[in-house]
Amino acid sequence: MGIDRYPWNVHFASAYYKKYCPEQVPEQVLKKDGTGVVAAALHNAALSSRVAFTSAQDLKLVDNGYEGLMVSIDADIPQEQCKRIIHGLKTVLREFSSELHSSTGGRASLRQVTVALPRSWRSDFSSCSLMQPLTTAAPPIRSHISISKPHPVFGNRPWAQQTQGCGKPGDKIQLGADLLSSASNDTHSYTARLLLAEWAKFRWGVFEEQGHYGDALYPPLYRDPTTHRLRPNECTDPLQTQTPFCTSKQHVPEAPTKHNALCGGRPAWDIIMQSQDFANEGNLVHNLTGHLAPSFRFVQESAPRFVLAVEDTAIMNMQRRWEFVRKAVRRVAVYDIPDGAHVALVVFNSVARTVAPLSKMDSVSDVRQRVGSSLPRNPSTVPESHKCVLCGLQEALRALDSDSVGAAGANIILITTGAGAATHHQMDEMIRLVESRRVRVTPVLYPLTERPGTASTSASQSLEPLVLASGGGTRTFTVMDEGVGNDSKVSMLVALMDALLAAVRVSGPVDAVDTPVIVESTAYPGGIASMSSGSFSLDDSLGPDVRFSVYYYDLNHVGNAIQLTTPSGQVMSSVNMQEEDGDANVIFVNIPKAERGVWRYKVENRADSHQGLHVQVAALPSKNRNVNVRVWTNNDGAELNPANPAQPTILFAKVRDGDYPVLNAHVVAKLQRLGTNTTGSGYKPTFIELFDNGVGDPDITAGDGVYSRYLPQMQLFPGHYELTVTATHNNGLAKVPAIDTLGRRARMEGDHEARKCCGSAIAYKHVKPVAPFTRQVPYGVLSVAHDASERDIFPPSRVLDLRAQLNETTRRVTLKWTAPGDDYDWGRANFYEAVMASSWSQAKAMDGEQIPGLPTPNTVPTEQVMTFEVTKYDQMIYIALRAIDSAGNRGGVSNVATLLVPQPPTTPPPPMTFPPNAHPSASTEPRGRGVTQPIRLAGLALEDIAVIGGVVGGFIVIIAIFAIVCVLHLKRRRKHSSKKEAANRVETNRNVMVKSNSAVVIDHEESHDSADSTVKDVEPIKPARPLSPVQSWAASKLLAEHERRFSVTSGPAIAQPNHAMEYSASMHDPFPDVTLTGTHSYPSSQTPSTTHSDPPAYQPSFTEGYAPYPYQYAPGYSHEDLPPYTPGLSSQSSQASTAYAHEVPQPAMGEGPYPNDIQPFHSNDMPAFVSDNYNSAQAAMYAPYPDNPNLRPMIPARTKVPPPVAPKPQGSRAPVPPVVPTTSSNGAMGSPSSMGEPKRRNVTQV
């Protein structure tokens, strides 16, 4: 095996092992022989990985070269892309090292990079062309650069997630895998330049110095403070080449950028020079030959490894503490630790020993039972003061060394009381071991004893240096002593189990999906109710199988009844499903393929009054959907000091659904002080709602899924506080970004320039509702060692979203901002002060004209609005604001909002020009939350143009409506005049037309209608074509013929007792079918209604009798006075208004009176137009009928008198068959049912 196979430098390898592995380096490593170096490297491959997995603090710049850079590849990336991704990553990082060296003036470049390949990839990496030996190491807790799927907004281009303020390191850099898969070197160079800009944010805490299109707070254009013209909101050098960060000469503090807002207008280069890399003249230029070529190491993630080091002293023999430790260790080993993990058990007192060697967990063999039952049944009698925590740590490292992977990256869970942990010498040695072996130590303080009303922080203080040496993300968990007499409460057992589970989760990968999720955890006291009931909710983010557990102090405390009700209402009898584990004090029910929804449960509670039952529901996360909540603070592991206002504690919680952030989730933290007060009662918890609103202090960017809030400093007192964060889908209001489809070219080139990170908010094009979920994540215990100040020393937080908006019509300015609070973002400030200055520096110094009329401060996070008038024209105005609390503490000065108030125009201003590199869509300045003003057109503001246009348009619309009304009125008058003139022409030619065989003959060229059809209005007869004498009768002749026939054919009337007239049926000659022509004058009371229809034509056969007239003939009633036939009469109204037609059947001759359902006509039924004008006072026209019904004569049928026959119409038409009504056997008219359609006259008014 030759040295040429591995591109390692002999001197570098020797120095490397001397520095990081001095206690493990064999002698051959120190030789100059290259073969010895390679042999040592292969022999100590596992030891080399100890530097692979580092935290952000371990990334250091040493002699102008960065060491400890960690790059991880997500498990979602397919292994088929391995070769292209590795090649692209190497090329990009080499180019990045060159760009970094050039941008910093030779003060920084890359020296060493470790790439962690996902555990899900196969171990055969021949296709990746690594050209180096692949080692196995523990998974990284947090990598610096993550290779992942495209972001829904930024795509594949790199972007840095920043959650803290100016000068603070970021969280990570995310880079899309598709960008590395490109085969183009130009694309790799472009990616390296993008990566450099994000590196400045991640490493040195600077922010974006460019505007963002569509961003209301950081627009893409702003007005130059000197020329008042629009210019791009970006940093450029004199050669117009874009740089990743601004130098002091290039920087413009007035520019509305995110960096100026958060860093107070200081140049980015000044912030970089004050970072830990270059402060105090560190890393000056020493290498003048060029940048360093980074070396790469490739490791594959191994399964997580845990060592449980348990204190075994006499203090554990009190109140059954050791029994609870054994039960809790068994629970976590048998049920909670995922398959594939390696676990070892170590006990220590004055000495240490391994009781269970490092073993791989699985669900097939009995390894879990053996490891979980390895602790001794009884504790030792060694006093607590003789314990040796250092011995336990050394024994844990020896247990880890038995594995080929080594100790690097492993987690040691230290279960101890914490009292008298170690001397200063022992603590220094433990810190050295933790840092050199790259292990993490997670203390679990059990039990922590405090007297009521007091606080003991000595235990946590003694282990705090060990936690800080373990790196970021390490926590301390505490179980308070709640013992009663010689017993401990069951709540202590459950708290210890939960602390061990939280320690396992926090030590593994952030997105681990193989540790249980606590869905429900409720304590039910005993001695109160015989049945304890509750509910829990299951959603799609959980796996199919669920475990329902009941923890007890004594088995007799649990009754026989455990009832579960499914969401569909089915009651599950769990008698045959219950399982008992006396070694863990638990009865559990496994529910396979549990139904989604809300479950209800009832448990029979027989516990004593000083004990109780504890119900827990746990399930594994779904493999198809991983909802993850990560919780951290800005000073993990450190004790809180509420007496120092310069170091407030900020709580962060990142909520993700798979690879994407969850927006508008409901995130609440519960801060519970442990122990009891002077009365023996527990302390009241404090609930903290976290926000993702991007106001800048403390939340940096809205829409990134990171929710943040200051801890309430004034409510913190010395003691221990348990912190738990609960995140839900906010009753359906939470959203998740939808994937934007990107083309291949966009994916390769990192998308277009508008998609860069990050402005005040991440604007997603498409979002969708997130499926229901609930997550409860324990953070651990926060320790407060100092008393808070007796007076208020905490100022309000800064206002960093101040926006100014000008109404150019009224010349009034509207200011908007988010209320900051009293003590940081808690409470309500006392008042605001704001100034309006003529320069940016004056505004930052709050030196200017005071703005009156400021509103009263509101609570966080409501928006506040105020309006005031400006009288300064044609000059830049700078506005700044801050809040002041009741104690006189002044908050930080806000971002400076700028605006230009133009002079009312007298002459049109010259046209405005824009830079050629300005965004094409940004030709006008953004309004809303922007700090600049819109462009004027021809000396008028857009609001003025809109008002003028609206007035002119409204006047035109009114004129148009008036003209239309006039035209319609004129047309109506002309039409009325033409109708009146035609009627006057017809008045002189009034005639009556006679129709034969129901054929209406009006004109040879007109259409002919059937006699039974509805008569329609016809056009007036033209004077040039009058009816011929043969076709018409004179009015006098027609009247005489009508009187003759009516008098002859009318039957005698018979007086009835009710004064109605009954007429006998007789045979009548038919009337000719008559059509009235011309107009006729009627009395005013008899004016025909136009709402009625014409009666139909009536043509009975000559052998029938005519039905009598149905109305009573009053004295003096004349047929000349009968109401006329009028077109439009309805059939019902015609019966009441005409004497010519009827539809009421009459009794046959010789029959009795009318049937019951058909009554004769009475006088009070007379229509209004008859009764009002023809009363009984009129002279009788007909002789009265004899009163005696026996004198009723039988009138014989008369000889038929044929009517005048009109000439046949010219032209051919189909003959209309005559209507022949059906008659009964006695010759009378048929019944109404046999008569068919009621007979109507066809009368047309021409």
PDB file of C-alpha atoms in Angstrom, residues 70 90 125 263 286 289 394 458 473 517 634 684 708 740 762 775 837 863 968 1084 1220 1233:
ATOM      1  CA  MET A  70     -18.874  19.644   8.643  1.00  0.00           C
ATOM      2  CA  LYS A  90     -15.191  19.198  -4.054  1.00  0.00           C
ATOM      3  CA  PHE A 125     -19.161   3.368  -2.227  1.00  0.00           C
ATOM      4  CA  CYS A 263     -26.552  46.338  12.731  1.00  0.00           C
ATOM      5  CA  HIS A 286       0.889  35.019   6.673  1.00  0.00           C
ATOM      6  CA  THR A 289       1.429  32.106  -1.916  1.00  0.00           C
ATOM      7  CA  GLN A 394     -13.532   7.182  32.429  1.00  0.00           C
ATOM      8  CA  SER A 458     -25.075  24.023  43.608  1.00  0.00           C
ATOM      9  CA  GLY A 473     -27.252  21.545  22.159  1.00  0.00           C
ATOM     10  CA  VAL A 517     -43.496  10.665  20.744  1.00  0.00           C
ATOM     11  CA  ASN A 634     -29.252  31.546  22.592  1.00  0.00           C
ATOM     12  CA  LYS A 684     -47.738  28.535  39.087  1.00  0.00           C
ATOM     13  CA  SER A 708     -38.935  32.991  19.079  1.00  0.00           C
ATOM     14  CA  ASP A 740     -42.918  25.327  -6.817  1.00  0.00           C
ATOM     15  CA  ILE A 762     -39.837  34.613   3.087  1.00  0.00           C
ATOM     16  CA  ARG A 775     -46.030  17.817  19.410  1.00  0.00           C
ATOM     17  CA  ALA A 837     -34.442  64.796  11.287  1.00  0.00           C
ATOM     18  CA  GLU A 863     -49.450  46.898  15.020  1.00  0.00           C
ATOM     19  CA  LEU A 968     -86.474  57.234 -25.203  1.00  0.00           C
ATOM     20  CA  SER A1084    -116.860  56.351 -18.129  1.00  0.00           C
ATOM     21  CA  VAL A1220    -121.172  20.205 -33.064  1.00  0.00           C
ATOM     22  CA  SER A1233    -118.334  17.565 -19.249  1.00  0.00           C
TER      23      SER A1233
END
